[in-house]
mmCIF file of C-alpha atoms and ligand atoms in Angstrom:
data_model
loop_
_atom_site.group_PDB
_atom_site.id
_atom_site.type_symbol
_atom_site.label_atom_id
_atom_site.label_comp_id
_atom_site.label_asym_id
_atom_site.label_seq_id
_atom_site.Cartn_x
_atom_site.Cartn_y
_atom_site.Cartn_z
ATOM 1 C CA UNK A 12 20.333 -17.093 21.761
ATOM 2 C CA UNK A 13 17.317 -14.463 21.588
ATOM 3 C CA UNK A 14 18.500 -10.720 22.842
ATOM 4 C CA UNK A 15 15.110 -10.327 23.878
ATOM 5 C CA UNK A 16 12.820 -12.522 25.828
ATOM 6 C CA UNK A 17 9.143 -10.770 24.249
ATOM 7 C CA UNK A 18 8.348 -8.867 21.639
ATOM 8 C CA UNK A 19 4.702 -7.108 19.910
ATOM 9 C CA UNK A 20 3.636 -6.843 16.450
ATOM 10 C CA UNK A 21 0.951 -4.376 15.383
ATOM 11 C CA UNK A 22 -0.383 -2.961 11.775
ATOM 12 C CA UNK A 23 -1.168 0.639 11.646
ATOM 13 C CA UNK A 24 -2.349 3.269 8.388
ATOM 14 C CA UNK A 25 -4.430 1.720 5.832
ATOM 15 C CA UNK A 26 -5.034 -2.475 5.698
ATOM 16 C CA UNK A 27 -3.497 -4.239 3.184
ATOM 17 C CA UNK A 28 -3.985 -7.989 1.771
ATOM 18 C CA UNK A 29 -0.780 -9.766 3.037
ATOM 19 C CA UNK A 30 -0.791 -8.354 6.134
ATOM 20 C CA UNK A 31 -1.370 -11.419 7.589
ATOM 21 C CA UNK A 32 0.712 -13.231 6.078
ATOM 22 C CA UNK A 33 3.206 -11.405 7.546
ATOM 23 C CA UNK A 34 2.013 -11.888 11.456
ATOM 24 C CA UNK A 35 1.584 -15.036 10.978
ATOM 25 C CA UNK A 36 4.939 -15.386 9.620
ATOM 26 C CA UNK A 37 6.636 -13.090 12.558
ATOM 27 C CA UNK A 38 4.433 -14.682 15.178
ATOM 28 C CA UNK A 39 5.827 -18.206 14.118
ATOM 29 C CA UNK A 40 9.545 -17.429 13.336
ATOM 30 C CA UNK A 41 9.928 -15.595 16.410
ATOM 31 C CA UNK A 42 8.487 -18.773 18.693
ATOM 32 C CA UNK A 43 10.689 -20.698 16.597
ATOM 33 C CA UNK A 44 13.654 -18.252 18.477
ATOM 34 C CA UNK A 45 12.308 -18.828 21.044
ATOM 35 C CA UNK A 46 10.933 -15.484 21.903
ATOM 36 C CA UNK A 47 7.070 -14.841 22.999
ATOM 37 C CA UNK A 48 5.057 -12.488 21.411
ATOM 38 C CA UNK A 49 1.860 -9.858 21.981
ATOM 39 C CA UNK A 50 -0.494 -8.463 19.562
ATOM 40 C CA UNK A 51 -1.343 -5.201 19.902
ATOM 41 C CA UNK A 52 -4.832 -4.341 18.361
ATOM 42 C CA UNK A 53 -5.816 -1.590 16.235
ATOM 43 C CA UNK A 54 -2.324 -0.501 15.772
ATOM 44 C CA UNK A 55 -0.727 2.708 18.158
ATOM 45 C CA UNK A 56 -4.365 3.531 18.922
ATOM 46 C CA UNK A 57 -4.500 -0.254 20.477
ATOM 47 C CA UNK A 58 -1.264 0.468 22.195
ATOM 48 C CA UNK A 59 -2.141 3.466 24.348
ATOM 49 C CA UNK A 60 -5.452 1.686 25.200
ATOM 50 C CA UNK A 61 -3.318 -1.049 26.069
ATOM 51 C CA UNK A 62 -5.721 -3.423 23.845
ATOM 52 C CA UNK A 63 -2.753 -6.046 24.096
ATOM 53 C CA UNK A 64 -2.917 -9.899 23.374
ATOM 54 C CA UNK A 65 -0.559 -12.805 23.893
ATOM 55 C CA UNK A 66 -0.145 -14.528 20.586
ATOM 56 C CA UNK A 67 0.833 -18.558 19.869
ATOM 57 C CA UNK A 68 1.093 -20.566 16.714
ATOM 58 C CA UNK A 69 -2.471 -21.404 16.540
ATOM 59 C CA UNK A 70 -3.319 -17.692 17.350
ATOM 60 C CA UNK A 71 -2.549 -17.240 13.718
ATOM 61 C CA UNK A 72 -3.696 -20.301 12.059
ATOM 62 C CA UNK A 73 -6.319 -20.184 8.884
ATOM 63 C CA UNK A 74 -5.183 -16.784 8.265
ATOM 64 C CA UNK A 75 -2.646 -16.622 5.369
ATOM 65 C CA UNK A 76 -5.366 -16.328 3.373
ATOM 66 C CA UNK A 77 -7.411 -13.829 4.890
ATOM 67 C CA UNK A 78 -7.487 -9.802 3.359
ATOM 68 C CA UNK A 79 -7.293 -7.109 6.457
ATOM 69 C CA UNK A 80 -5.475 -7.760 9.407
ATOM 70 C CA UNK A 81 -6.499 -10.038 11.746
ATOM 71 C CA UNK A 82 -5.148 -7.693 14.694
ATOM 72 C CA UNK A 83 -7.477 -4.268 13.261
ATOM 73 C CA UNK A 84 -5.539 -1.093 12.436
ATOM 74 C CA UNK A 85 -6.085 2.433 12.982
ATOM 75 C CA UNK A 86 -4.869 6.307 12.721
ATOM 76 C CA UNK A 87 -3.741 7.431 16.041
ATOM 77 C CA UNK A 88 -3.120 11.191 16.356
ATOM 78 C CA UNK A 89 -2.172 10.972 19.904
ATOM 79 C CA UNK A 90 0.700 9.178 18.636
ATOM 80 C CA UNK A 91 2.068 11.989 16.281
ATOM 81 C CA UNK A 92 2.538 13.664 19.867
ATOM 82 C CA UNK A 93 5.765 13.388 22.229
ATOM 83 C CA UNK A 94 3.454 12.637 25.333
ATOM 84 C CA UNK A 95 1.391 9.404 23.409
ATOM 85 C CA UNK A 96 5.087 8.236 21.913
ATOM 86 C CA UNK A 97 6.299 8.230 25.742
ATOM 87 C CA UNK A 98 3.101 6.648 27.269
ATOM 88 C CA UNK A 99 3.069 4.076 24.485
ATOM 89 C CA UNK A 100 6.738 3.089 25.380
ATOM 90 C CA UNK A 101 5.570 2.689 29.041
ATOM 91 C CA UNK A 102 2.742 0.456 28.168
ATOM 92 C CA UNK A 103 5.520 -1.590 26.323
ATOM 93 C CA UNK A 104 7.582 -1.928 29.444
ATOM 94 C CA UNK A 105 4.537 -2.597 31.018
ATOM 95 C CA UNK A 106 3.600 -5.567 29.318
ATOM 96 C CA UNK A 107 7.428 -6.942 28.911
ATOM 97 C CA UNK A 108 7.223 -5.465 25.027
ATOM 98 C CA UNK A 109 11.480 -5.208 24.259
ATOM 99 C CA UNK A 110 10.772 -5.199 20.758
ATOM 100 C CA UNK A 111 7.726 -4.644 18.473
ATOM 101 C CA UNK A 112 7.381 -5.005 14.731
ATOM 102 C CA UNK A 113 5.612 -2.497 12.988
ATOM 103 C CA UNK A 114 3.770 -3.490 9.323
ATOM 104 C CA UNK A 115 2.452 0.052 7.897
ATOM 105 C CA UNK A 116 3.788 2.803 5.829
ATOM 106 C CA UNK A 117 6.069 5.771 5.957
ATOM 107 C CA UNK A 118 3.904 7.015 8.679
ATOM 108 C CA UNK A 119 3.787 4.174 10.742
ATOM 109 C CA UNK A 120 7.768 4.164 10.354
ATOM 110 C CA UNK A 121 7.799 7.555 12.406
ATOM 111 C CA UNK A 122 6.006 6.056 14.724
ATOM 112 C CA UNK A 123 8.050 3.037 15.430
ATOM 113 C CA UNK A 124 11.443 5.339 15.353
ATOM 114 C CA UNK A 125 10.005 7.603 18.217
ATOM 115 C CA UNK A 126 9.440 4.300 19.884
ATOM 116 C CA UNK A 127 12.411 3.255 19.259
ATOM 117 C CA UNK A 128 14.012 6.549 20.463
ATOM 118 C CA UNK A 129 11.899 5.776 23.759
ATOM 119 C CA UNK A 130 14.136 2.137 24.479
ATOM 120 C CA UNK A 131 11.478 0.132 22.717
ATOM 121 C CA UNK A 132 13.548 -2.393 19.450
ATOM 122 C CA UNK A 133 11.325 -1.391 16.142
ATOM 123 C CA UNK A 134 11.428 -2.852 12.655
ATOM 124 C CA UNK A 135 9.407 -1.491 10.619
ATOM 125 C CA UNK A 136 7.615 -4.212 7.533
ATOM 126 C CA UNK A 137 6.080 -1.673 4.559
ATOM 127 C CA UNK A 138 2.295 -2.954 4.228
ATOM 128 C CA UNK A 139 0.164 -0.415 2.004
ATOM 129 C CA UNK A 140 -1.437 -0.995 -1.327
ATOM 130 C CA UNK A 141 0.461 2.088 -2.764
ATOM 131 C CA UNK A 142 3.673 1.046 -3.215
ATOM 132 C CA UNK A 143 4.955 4.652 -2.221
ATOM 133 C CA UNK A 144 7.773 3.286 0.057
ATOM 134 C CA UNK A 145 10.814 4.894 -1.198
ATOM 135 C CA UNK A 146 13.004 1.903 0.356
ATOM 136 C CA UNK A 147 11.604 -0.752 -1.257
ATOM 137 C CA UNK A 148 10.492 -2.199 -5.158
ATOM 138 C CA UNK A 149 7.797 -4.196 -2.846
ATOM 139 C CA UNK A 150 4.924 -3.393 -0.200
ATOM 140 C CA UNK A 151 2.605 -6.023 1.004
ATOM 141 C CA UNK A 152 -0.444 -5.003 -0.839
ATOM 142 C CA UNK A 153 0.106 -4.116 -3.759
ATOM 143 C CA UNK A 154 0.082 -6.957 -6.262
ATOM 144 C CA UNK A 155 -3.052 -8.115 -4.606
ATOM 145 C CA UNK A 156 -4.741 -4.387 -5.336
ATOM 146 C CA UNK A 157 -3.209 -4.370 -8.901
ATOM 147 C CA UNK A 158 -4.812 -7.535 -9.565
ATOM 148 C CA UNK A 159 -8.139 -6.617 -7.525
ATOM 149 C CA UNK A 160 -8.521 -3.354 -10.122
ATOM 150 C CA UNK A 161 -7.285 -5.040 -12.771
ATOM 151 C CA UNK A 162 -10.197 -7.734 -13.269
ATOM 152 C CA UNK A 163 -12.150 -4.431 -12.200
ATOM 153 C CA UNK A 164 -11.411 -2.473 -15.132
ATOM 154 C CA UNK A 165 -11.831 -5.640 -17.766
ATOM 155 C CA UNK A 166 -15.317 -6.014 -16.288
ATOM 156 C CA UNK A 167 -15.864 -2.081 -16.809
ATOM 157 C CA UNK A 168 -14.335 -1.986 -20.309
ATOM 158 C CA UNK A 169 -16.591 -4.694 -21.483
ATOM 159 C CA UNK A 170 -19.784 -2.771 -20.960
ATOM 160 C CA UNK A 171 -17.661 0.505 -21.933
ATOM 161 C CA UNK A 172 -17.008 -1.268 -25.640
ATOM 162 C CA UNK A 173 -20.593 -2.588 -25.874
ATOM 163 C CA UNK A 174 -22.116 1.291 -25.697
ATOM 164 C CA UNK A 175 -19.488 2.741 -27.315
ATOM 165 C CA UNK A 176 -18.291 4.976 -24.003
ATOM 166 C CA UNK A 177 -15.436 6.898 -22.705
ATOM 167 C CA UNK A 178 -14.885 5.644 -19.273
ATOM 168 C CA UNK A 179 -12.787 7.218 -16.097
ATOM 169 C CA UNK A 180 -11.831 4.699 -13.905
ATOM 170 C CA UNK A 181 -9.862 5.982 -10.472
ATOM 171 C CA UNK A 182 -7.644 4.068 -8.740
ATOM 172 C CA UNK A 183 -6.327 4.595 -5.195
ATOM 173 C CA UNK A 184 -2.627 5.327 -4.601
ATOM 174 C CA UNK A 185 -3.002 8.547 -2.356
ATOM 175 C CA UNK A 186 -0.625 10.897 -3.680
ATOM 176 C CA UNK A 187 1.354 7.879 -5.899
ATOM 177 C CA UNK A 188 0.396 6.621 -9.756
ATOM 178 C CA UNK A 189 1.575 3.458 -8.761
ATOM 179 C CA UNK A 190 -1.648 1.627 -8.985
ATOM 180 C CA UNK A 191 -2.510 3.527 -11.599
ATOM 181 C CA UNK A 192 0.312 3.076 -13.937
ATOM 182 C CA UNK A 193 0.235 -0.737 -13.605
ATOM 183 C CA UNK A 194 -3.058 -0.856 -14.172
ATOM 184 C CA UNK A 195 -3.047 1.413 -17.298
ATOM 185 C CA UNK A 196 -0.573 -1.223 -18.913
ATOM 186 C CA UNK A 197 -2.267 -4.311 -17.746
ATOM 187 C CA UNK A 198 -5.844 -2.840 -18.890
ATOM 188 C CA UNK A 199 -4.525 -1.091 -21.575
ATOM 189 C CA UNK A 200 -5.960 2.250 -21.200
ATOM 190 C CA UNK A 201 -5.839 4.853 -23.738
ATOM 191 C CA UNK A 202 -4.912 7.637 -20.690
ATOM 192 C CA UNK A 203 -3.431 7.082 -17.852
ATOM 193 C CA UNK A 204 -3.290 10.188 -15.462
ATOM 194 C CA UNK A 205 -0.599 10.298 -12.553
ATOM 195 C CA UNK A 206 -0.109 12.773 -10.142
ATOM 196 C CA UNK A 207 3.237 12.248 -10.970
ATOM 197 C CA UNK A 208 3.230 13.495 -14.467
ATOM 198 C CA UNK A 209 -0.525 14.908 -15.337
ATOM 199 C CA UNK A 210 0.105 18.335 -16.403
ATOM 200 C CA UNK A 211 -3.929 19.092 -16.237
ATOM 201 C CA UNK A 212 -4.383 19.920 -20.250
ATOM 202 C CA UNK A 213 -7.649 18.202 -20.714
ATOM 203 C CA UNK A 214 -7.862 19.151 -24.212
ATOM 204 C CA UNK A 215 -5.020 16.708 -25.157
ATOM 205 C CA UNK A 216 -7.122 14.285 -23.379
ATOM 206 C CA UNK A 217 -10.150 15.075 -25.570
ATOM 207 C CA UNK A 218 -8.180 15.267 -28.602
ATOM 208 C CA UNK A 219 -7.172 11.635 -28.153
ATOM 209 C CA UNK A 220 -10.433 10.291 -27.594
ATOM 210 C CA UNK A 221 -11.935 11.686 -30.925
ATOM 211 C CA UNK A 222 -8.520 10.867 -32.671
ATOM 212 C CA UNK A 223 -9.124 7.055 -31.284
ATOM 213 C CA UNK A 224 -12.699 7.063 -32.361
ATOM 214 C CA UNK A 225 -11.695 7.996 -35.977
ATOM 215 C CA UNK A 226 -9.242 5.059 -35.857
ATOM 216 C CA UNK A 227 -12.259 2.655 -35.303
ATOM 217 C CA UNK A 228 -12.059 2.303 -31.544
ATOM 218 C CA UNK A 229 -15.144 1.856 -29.476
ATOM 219 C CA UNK A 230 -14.110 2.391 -26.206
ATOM 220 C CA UNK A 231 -11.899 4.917 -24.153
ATOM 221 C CA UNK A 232 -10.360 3.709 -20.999
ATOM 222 C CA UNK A 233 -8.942 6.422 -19.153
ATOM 223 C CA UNK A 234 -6.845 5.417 -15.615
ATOM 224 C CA UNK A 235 -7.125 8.435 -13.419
ATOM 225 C CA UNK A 236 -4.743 8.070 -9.483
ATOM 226 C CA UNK A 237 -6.840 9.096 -6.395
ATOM 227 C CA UNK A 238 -4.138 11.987 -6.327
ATOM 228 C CA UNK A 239 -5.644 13.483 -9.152
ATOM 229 C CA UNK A 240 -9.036 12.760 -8.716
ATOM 230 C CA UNK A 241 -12.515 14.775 -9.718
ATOM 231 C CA UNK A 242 -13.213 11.604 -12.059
ATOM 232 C CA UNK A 243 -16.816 12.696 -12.181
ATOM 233 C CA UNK A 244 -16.490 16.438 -13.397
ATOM 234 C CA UNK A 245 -13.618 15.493 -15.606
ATOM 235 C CA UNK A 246 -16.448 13.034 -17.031
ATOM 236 C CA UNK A 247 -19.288 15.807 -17.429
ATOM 237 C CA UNK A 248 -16.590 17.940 -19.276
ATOM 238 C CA UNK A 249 -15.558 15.166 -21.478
ATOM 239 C CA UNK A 250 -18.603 14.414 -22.472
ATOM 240 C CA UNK A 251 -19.775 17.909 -23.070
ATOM 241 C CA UNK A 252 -16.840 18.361 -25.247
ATOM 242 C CA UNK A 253 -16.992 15.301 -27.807
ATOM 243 C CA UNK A 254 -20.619 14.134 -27.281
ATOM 244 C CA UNK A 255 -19.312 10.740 -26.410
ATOM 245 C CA UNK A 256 -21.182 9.000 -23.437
ATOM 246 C CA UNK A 257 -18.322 8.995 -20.560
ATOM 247 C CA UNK A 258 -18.876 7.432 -17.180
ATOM 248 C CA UNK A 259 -16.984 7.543 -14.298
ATOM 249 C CA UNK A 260 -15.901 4.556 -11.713
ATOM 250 C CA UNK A 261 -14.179 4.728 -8.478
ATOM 251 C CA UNK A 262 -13.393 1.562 -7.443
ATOM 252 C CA UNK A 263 -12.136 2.417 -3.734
ATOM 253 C CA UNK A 264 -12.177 0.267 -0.921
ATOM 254 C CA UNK A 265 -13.478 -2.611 -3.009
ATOM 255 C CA UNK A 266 -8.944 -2.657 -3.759
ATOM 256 C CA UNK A 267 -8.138 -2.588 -0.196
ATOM 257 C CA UNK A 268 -10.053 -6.249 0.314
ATOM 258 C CA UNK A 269 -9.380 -9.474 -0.210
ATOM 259 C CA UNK A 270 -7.655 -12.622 -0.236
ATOM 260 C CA UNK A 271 -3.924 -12.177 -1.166
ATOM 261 C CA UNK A 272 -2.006 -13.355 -4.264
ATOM 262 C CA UNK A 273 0.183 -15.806 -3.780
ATOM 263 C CA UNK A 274 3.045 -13.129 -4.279
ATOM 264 C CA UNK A 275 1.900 -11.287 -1.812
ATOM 265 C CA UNK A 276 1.614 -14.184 0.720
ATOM 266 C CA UNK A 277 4.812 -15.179 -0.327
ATOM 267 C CA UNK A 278 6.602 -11.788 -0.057
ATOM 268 C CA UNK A 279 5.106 -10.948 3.161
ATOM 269 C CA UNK A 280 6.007 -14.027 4.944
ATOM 270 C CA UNK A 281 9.602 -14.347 3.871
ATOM 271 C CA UNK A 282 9.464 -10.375 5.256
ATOM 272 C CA UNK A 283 7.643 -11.232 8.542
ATOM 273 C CA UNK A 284 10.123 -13.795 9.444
ATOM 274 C CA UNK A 285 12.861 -11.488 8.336
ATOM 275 C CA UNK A 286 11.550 -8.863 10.592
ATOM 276 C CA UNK A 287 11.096 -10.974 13.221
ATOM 277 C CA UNK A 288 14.640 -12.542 13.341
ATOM 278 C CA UNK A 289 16.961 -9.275 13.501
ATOM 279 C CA UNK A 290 14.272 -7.745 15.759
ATOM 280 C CA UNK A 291 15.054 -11.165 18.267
ATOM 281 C CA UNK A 292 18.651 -10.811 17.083
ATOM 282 C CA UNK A 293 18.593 -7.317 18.722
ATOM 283 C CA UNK A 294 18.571 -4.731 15.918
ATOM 284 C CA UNK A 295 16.475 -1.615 16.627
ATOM 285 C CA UNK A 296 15.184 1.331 13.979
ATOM 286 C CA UNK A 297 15.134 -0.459 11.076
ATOM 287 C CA UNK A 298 12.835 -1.615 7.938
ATOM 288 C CA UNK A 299 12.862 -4.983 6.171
ATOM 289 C CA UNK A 300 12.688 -4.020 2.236
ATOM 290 C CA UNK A 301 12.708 -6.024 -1.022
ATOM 291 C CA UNK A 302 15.697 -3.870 -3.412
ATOM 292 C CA UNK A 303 17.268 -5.308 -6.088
ATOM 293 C CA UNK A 304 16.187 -8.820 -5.819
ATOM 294 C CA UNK A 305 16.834 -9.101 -2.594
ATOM 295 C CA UNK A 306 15.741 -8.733 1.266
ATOM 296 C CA UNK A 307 17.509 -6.499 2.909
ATOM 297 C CA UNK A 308 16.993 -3.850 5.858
ATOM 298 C CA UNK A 309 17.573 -0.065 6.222
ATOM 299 C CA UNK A 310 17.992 2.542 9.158
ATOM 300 C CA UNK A 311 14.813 4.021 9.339
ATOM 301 C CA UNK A 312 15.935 7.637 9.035
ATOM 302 C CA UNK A 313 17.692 6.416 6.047
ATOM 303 C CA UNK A 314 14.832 4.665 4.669
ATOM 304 C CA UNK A 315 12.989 7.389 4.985
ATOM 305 C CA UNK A 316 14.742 10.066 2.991
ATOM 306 C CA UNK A 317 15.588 7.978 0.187
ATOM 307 C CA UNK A 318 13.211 9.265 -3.293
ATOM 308 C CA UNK A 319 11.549 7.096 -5.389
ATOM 309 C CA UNK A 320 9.286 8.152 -8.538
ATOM 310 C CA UNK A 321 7.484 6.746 -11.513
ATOM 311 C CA UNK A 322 10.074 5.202 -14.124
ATOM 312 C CA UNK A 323 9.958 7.801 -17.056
ATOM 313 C CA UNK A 324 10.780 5.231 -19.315
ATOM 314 C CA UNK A 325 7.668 2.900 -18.074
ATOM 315 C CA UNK A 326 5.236 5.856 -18.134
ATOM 316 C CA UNK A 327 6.273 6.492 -22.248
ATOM 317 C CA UNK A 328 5.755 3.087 -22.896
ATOM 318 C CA UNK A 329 2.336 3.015 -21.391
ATOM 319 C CA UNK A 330 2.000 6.051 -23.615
ATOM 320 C CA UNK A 331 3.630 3.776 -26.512
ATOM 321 C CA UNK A 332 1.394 1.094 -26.133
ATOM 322 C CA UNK A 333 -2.121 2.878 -26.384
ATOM 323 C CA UNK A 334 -2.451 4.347 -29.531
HETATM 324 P P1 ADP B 1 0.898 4.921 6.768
HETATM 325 O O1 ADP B 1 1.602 4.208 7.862
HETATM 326 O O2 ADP B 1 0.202 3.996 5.835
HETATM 327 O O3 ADP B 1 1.788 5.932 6.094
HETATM 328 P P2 ADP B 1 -0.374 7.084 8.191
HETATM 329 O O4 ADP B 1 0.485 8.141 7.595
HETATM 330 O O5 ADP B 1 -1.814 7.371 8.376
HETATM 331 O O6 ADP B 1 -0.321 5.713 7.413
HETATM 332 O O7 ADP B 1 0.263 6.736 9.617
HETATM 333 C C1 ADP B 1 -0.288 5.732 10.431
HETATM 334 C C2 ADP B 1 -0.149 6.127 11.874
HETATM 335 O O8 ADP B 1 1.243 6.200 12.212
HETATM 336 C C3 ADP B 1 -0.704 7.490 12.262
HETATM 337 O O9 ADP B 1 -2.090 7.493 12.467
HETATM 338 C C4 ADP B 1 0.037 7.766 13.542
HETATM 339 O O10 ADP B 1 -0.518 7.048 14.601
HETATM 340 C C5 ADP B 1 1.421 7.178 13.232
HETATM 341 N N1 ADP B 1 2.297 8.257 12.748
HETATM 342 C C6 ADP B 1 2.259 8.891 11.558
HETATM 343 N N2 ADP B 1 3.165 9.871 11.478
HETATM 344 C C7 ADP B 1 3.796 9.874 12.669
HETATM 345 C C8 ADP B 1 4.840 10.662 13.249
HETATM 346 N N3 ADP B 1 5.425 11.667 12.562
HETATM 347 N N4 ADP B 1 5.238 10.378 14.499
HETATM 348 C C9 ADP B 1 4.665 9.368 15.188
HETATM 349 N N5 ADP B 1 3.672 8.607 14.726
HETATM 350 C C10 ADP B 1 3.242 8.831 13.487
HETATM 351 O O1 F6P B 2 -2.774 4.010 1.867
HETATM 352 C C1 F6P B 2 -3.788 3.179 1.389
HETATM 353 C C2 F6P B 2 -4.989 4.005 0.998
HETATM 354 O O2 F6P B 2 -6.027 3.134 0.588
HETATM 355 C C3 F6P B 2 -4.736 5.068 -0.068
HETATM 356 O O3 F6P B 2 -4.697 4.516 -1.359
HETATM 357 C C4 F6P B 2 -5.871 6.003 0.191
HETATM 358 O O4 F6P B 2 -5.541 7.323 -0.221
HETATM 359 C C5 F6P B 2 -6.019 5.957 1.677
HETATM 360 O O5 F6P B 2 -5.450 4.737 2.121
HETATM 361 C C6 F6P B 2 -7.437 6.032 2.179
HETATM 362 O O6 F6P B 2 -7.386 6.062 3.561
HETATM 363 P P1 F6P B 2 -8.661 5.896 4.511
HETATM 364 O O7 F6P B 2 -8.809 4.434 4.795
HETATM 365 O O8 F6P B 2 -8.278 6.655 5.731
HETATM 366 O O9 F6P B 2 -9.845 6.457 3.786
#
């Protein structure tokens, strides 16, 4: 038996392929329970315009497949504020809202504890591209953006090899190498910049290139993270330091989009329907995660001050593998 009788779902922060995947699959688990739910649109911007839907089955049919979210997302600074938080737990109680599942990152998680601290049940799903969710080794995202910047970056190093270029290539992550790394392995890239490790001496940089070119290279891939970022100077300075052509890419929103891997389909479902089953069971404040093989959930607070960081002994073995 259900502990609540209706709950919402909304995705909030930055879209991310899988997303709805994982609506569809809390929409559908919790009618399964029995339990009705809402969409709110545009995420807690939605909510305080009370932009709210009733959702069925078929409201989320020939969409597992589909990049974005179906239900639009937003950043809501009213909601960073006591008074929005308040008025968006009213609109809630409003509309019969018990419980609402969040899908966003750590941001979105504040969110859905202050409503949570207002009498509204939260569980928070992490859906961002950057995998910079301390909690979990998974977001719903992220394998589709690897992959999305990976065949990116093959398509860029072919032309890079054919004139014999250095090429910069940024990635998005925010303030996280994440993307980055993964893609400087899979790509094989001869650099690989983090935030989390770059210690800014561009001379190394430039010795490498010209100690590559002597060893019969013809192309320089360097991965630079959105967190670091200035791809184009850093690609004038190159260039006026070993008279190598270097170009710089940023592939940006272009990673964002798409149709979802299967893992990431996958993932997100088995997530949503987590989500949606311990939010009908009657838990409050927490996040689904994916940590050591498994599916498990976390008190938000908790979830929130746990650390994660780049595995040193993955970034020297990117390092390993590029000479
Ligand atoms: P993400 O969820 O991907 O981390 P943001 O940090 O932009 O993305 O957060 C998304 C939204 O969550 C914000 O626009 C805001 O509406 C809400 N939010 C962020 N931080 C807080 C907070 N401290 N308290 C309440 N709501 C917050
Ligand atoms: O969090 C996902 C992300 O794409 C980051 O990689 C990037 O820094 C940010 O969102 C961009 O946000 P916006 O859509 O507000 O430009």
């Amino acid at each position: 038996m259900a502990k609540v009788k209706t709950i919402g779902i909304l995705t909030s922060g930055g879209d991310a392929p899988g997303m709805n995947a994982a609506i569809r699959a809390v929409v559908r688990k919790a009618i399964s329970n029995g339990v009705a739910v809402k969409g709110i649109k545009k995420g807690y911007q939605g909510l305080l315009n009370e932009e709210i839907i009733d959702m069925n089955a078929r409201s989320v049919s020939d969409t597992i497949q589909r990049g974005g979210t179906i239900l639009g997302t937003a950043r809501c600074m009213e909601f960073m504020t006591e008074e929005g938080q308040s008025k968006g737990a009213q609109i809630c109680k409003k509309h019969g809202i018990e419980g609402m599942v969040v899908i966003g990152g750590d941001g979105s998680y504040r969110g859905a504890q202050a409503l949570s601290r207002h009498g509204i049940n939260t569980i928070g799903l992490p859906g961002t591209i950057d995998l910079d969710i301390a909690c979990t080794d998974y977001t719903i995202g992220f394998d589709t953006a690897v992959n999305t910047a990976m065949e990116a970056i093959d398509k860029v190093r072919d032309t890079s090899s054919s004139h014999e270029r250095c090429s910069i290539i940024e990635v998005m992550g925010r303030n996280a190498g994440y993307i980055a790394l993964w893609c400087g392995v899979a790509n094989g890239a001869e650099d690989i910049l983090l935030p989390e490790t770059y210690d800014y001496n561009e001379q190394a940089i430039i010795n490498n290139i010209i100690r590559n070119r002597k060893r019969g290279k013809t192309h320089h891939l360097i991965i630079n993270a959105e967190g670091i970022g200035h791809s184009t100077s850093m690609a004038r300075r190159i260039e006026a330091a070993t008279g190598i052509e270097t170009r710089a890419t940023i592939l940006g929103y272009m990673q964002r989009g798409g149709s979802p891997t299967c893992k990431d389909r996958y993932y997100a479902s088995i997530m949503g329907a987590y989500a949606a089953d311990i939010l009908c069971a009657g838990s409050t404040n927490r996040v689904v995660a994916y940590k050591g093989g498994k599916f498990v959930d976390f008190d938000i607070e908790e979830a929130l001050e746990m650390q994660k960081g780049i595995s040193d002994y993955e970034y020297q073995v990117s390092k390993c593998l590029a000479i």
